[in-house]
Amino acid sequence: GAGVSQTPSNKVTEKGKYVELRCDPISGHTALYWYRQSLGQGPEFLIYFQGTGAADDSGLPNDRFFAVRPEGSVSTLKIQRTERGDSAVYLCASSPGNTGELFFGEGSRLTVL
Amino acid sequence: GQNIDQPTEMTATEGAIVQINCTYQTSGFNGLFWYQQHAGEAPTFLSYNVLDGLEEKGRFSSFLSRSKGYSYLLLKELQMKDSASYLCAVNLMTTDSWGKLQFGAGTQVVVTP
């Protein structure tokens, strides 16, 4: 596609449930990032993939969060036992190489009730 | 810890100039980025500075002083469409990923007629 695509755009779930958020990066972009943005704040780094491997997952807040990118393209962010504090916009970004010029998707807004 | 400070909000008139300051205190530094984010939309890349000095790109310019831990984004000939949040972000030297950025909270620029 022309840009980074994220689904769903909105997700409302109950506390304790499991959610998956999907990111389809720009074709040919090898680097993929997940960020989380709370209201009134800047994006916060979660995890970085170069190809299929997670090169840096130091931003994942705890072991309830996990992300995969099995074929080096589409990535899924998985959150287990969701908590109200997980409510935020989850942004995915890709880049063609090792550059700070990131191409962000529109984000998935997660609301945990 | 990492600290990136920028004003919360600035208001300016259409056609005027606005300067958004950003100061940072980080454990490492590997470049400073500015992103623009319209309400409810994805951040988009504006500029990148790694060396001291001014980088000009059309109506937007960005300045960096590494010794002072200071940057600014200058927006000239303001247009209504420039109303957005402007995010200052630093790439920390602790990683080989240029896309792992530490963002400030953003400066909301309001352009009035």
Coordinates of C-alpha atoms in Angstrom, one line a residue:
Chain A
G1 CA 0.0 0.0 0.0
A2 CA 0.9 3.6 -0.2
G3 CA 1.4 4.1 3.6
V4 CA 1.6 2.2 6.9
S5 CA -1.7 0.5 7.6
Q6 CA -2.9 -0.3 11.1
T7 CA -6.0 -2.3 12.1
P8 CA -8.2 -2.0 14.0
S9 CA -8.4 1.8 14.1
N10 CA -10.4 1.5 17.3
K11 CA -10.6 -1.3 19.8
V12 CA -12.7 -1.3 23.0
T13 CA -12.1 -4.2 25.4
E14 CA -12.7 -5.2 28.9
K15 CA -10.0 -5.4 31.6
G16 CA -8.4 -8.8 31.5
K17 CA -9.0 -9.5 27.9
Y18 CA -6.4 -10.3 25.2
V19 CA -6.0 -8.0 22.2
E20 CA -4.0 -8.0 19.0
L21 CA -3.1 -5.0 16.9
R22 CA -1.8 -5.3 13.4
C23 CA 0.6 -3.2 11.4
D24 CA 1.3 -3.5 7.6
P25 CA 4.4 -1.4 6.8
I26 CA 5.3 0.3 3.6
S27 CA 6.4 -2.3 1.1
G28 CA 10.2 -2.7 1.1
H29 CA 10.7 -1.1 4.5
T30 CA 13.0 -3.3 6.6
A31 CA 12.7 -1.4 9.9
L32 CA 9.4 -1.5 11.9
Y33 CA 8.7 0.2 15.2
W34 CA 5.9 0.2 17.7
Y35 CA 5.2 3.3 19.8
R36 CA 2.5 4.1 22.3
Q37 CA 1.0 7.6 22.7
S38 CA -1.2 8.7 25.6
L39 CA -3.3 11.9 25.5
G40 CA -1.2 15.0 25.6
Q41 CA 2.1 13.1 25.4
G42 CA 4.6 12.3 22.7
P43 CA 5.0 8.8 21.4
E44 CA 6.8 6.4 23.6
F45 CA 9.1 3.7 22.1
L46 CA 8.0 0.1 22.6
I47 CA 9.9 -2.2 20.2
Y48 CA 12.0 -2.2 17.0
F49 CA 12.3 -4.9 14.4
Q50 CA 14.9 -5.1 11.7
G51 CA 13.7 -7.8 9.4
T52 CA 12.0 -10.6 11.3
G53 CA 13.9 -10.2 14.6
A54 CA 13.2 -7.9 17.5
A55 CA 16.4 -5.9 17.6
D56 CA 15.3 -3.8 20.6
D57 CA 12.4 -4.6 22.9
S58 CA 13.5 -2.5 25.8
G59 CA 10.4 -0.3 25.7
L60 CA 7.9 -3.0 26.3
P61 CA 6.4 -2.1 29.7
N62 CA 6.1 -5.7 31.0
D63 CA 5.7 -9.3 29.9
R64 CA 2.0 -8.8 29.1
F65 CA 3.2 -7.1 25.9
F66 CA 4.7 -9.1 23.0
A67 CA 5.2 -8.4 19.3
V68 CA 6.1 -10.5 16.3
R69 CA 7.0 -10.0 12.7
P70 CA 7.3 -13.6 11.3
E71 CA 7.9 -12.9 7.7
G72 CA 9.7 -9.5 8.0
S73 CA 6.7 -7.5 6.8
V74 CA 3.4 -7.5 8.8
S75 CA 3.7 -7.1 12.6
T76 CA 1.3 -7.9 15.4
L77 CA 1.4 -6.4 18.8
K78 CA -0.2 -8.6 21.4
I79 CA -1.3 -7.5 24.8
Q80 CA -2.4 -10.1 27.4
R81 CA -4.6 -9.5 30.5
T82 CA -5.3 -5.9 29.5
E83 CA -5.4 -3.2 32.2
R84 CA -7.0 0.2 32.1
G85 CA -3.6 1.8 32.0
D86 CA -2.9 0.2 28.7
S87 CA -5.5 2.6 27.1
A88 CA -3.6 4.6 24.5
V89 CA -3.0 5.0 20.8
Y90 CA -0.6 2.4 19.5
L91 CA 1.4 3.7 16.6
C92 CA 3.3 1.7 14.1
A93 CA 6.1 3.2 12.0
S94 CA 8.4 1.9 9.3
S95 CA 11.5 3.1 7.6
P96 CA 13.5 2.0 4.6
G97 CA 16.7 1.5 6.6
N98 CA 18.5 2.8 9.7
T99 CA 17.1 6.3 9.7
G100 CA 15.1 8.5 12.1
E101 CA 12.7 9.5 9.3
L102 CA 9.8 7.3 10.3
F103 CA 6.6 6.8 8.4
F104 CA 3.8 6.4 11.0
G105 CA 0.5 4.8 10.6
E106 CA -2.7 6.4 11.8
G107 CA -2.6 4.3 14.9
S108 CA -4.9 1.9 16.8
R109 CA -6.8 3.5 19.6
L110 CA -7.2 1.0 22.5
T111 CA -9.7 1.6 25.2
V112 CA -9.7 -0.8 28.2
L113 CA -12.9 -0.5 30.3
Chain B
G1 CA 17.0 10.0 33.1
Q2 CA 16.0 11.5 29.8
N3 CA 14.5 15.0 29.7
I4 CA 13.1 16.8 26.7
D5 CA 11.3 20.0 27.3
Q6 CA 9.2 22.1 25.0
P7 CA 6.4 24.6 25.6
T8 CA 2.9 23.2 25.8
E9 CA 1.1 25.7 23.5
M10 CA 1.9 28.7 21.3
T11 CA -0.5 30.9 19.5
A12 CA 0.4 33.0 16.4
T13 CA -1.4 34.9 13.6
E14 CA -1.6 33.7 10.0
G15 CA 1.4 35.0 8.0
A16 CA 3.6 35.5 11.1
I17 CA 6.6 33.6 12.3
V18 CA 6.7 31.2 15.3
Q19 CA 9.8 29.7 17.0
I20 CA 9.3 26.5 19.0
N21 CA 12.1 25.8 21.5
C22 CA 13.3 22.4 22.7
T23 CA 15.8 21.7 25.3
Y24 CA 17.1 18.2 26.1
Q25 CA 19.2 16.5 28.8
T26 CA 19.8 13.0 27.7
S27 CA 22.4 10.3 28.5
G28 CA 23.4 10.2 24.8
F29 CA 22.7 12.1 21.6
N30 CA 22.7 10.9 18.0
G31 CA 20.5 13.4 16.3
L32 CA 17.4 15.6 16.9
F33 CA 14.2 15.3 14.9
W34 CA 11.1 17.4 14.5
Y35 CA 7.7 15.8 13.7
Q36 CA 4.3 17.4 13.0
Q37 CA 1.1 15.8 14.2
H38 CA -2.3 17.1 13.3
A39 CA -5.1 16.1 15.8
G40 CA -6.1 12.5 15.4
E41 CA -3.5 11.9 12.7
A42 CA -0.1 10.2 12.4
P43 CA 3.1 12.2 13.1
T44 CA 5.0 13.2 10.0
F45 CA 8.7 13.8 9.7
L46 CA 9.8 17.5 9.3
S47 CA 13.5 17.8 9.9
Y48 CA 16.7 16.3 11.3
N49 CA 19.8 17.9 12.8
V50 CA 22.9 16.0 13.9
L51 CA 25.5 18.8 13.5
D52 CA 25.3 22.3 15.0
G53 CA 23.6 24.9 12.8
L54 CA 20.6 25.7 10.8
E55 CA 18.8 23.4 8.4
E56 CA 16.3 25.1 6.1
K57 CA 13.5 23.4 4.3
G58 CA 11.0 25.7 2.6
R59 CA 9.0 27.6 5.3
F60 CA 10.4 25.4 8.0
S61 CA 13.9 25.7 9.5
S62 CA 15.5 23.8 12.4
F63 CA 18.5 24.8 14.5
L64 CA 20.7 22.8 16.8
S65 CA 23.3 23.6 19.5
R66 CA 24.7 20.4 20.9
S67 CA 26.8 22.2 23.6
K68 CA 23.6 23.9 24.9
G69 CA 21.3 20.9 24.5
Y70 CA 19.0 23.2 22.5
S71 CA 17.1 23.2 19.3
Y72 CA 14.3 25.3 17.8
L73 CA 11.9 24.8 14.9
L74 CA 11.1 28.0 13.0
L75 CA 7.8 28.2 11.1
K76 CA 7.6 31.1 8.7
E77 CA 4.6 32.6 6.8
L78 CA 2.2 30.7 9.0
Q79 CA -0.8 29.1 7.4
M80 CA -4.0 27.9 9.0
K81 CA -3.0 24.3 8.1
D82 CA 0.1 24.7 10.3
S83 CA -2.1 24.4 13.4
A84 CA -0.8 21.1 14.8
S85 CA 1.4 19.6 17.6
Y86 CA 5.1 19.8 16.9
L87 CA 7.2 17.1 18.5
C88 CA 10.8 17.3 19.3
A89 CA 12.6 14.0 19.5
V90 CA 16.1 12.8 20.3
N91 CA 17.9 9.6 19.1
L92 CA 19.8 8.3 22.0
M93 CA 23.3 7.0 21.4
T94 CA 22.6 3.9 23.5
T95 CA 21.1 2.2 20.5
D96 CA 22.1 1.5 16.9
S97 CA 18.5 2.1 15.8
W98 CA 18.1 5.6 14.4
G99 CA 14.3 5.2 14.7
K100 CA 14.4 4.7 18.5
L101 CA 13.4 8.2 19.5
Q102 CA 12.7 9.9 22.8
F103 CA 9.9 12.3 22.2
G104 CA 9.0 15.5 24.1
A105 CA 5.3 16.0 24.9
G106 CA 4.8 18.3 21.9
T107 CA 4.0 21.9 21.4
Q108 CA 0.4 22.7 20.2
V109 CA 0.6 25.6 17.7
V110 CA -2.7 27.5 17.2
V111 CA -2.8 29.7 14.1
T112 CA -5.4 32.4 14.2
P113 CA -6.8 34.4 11.3

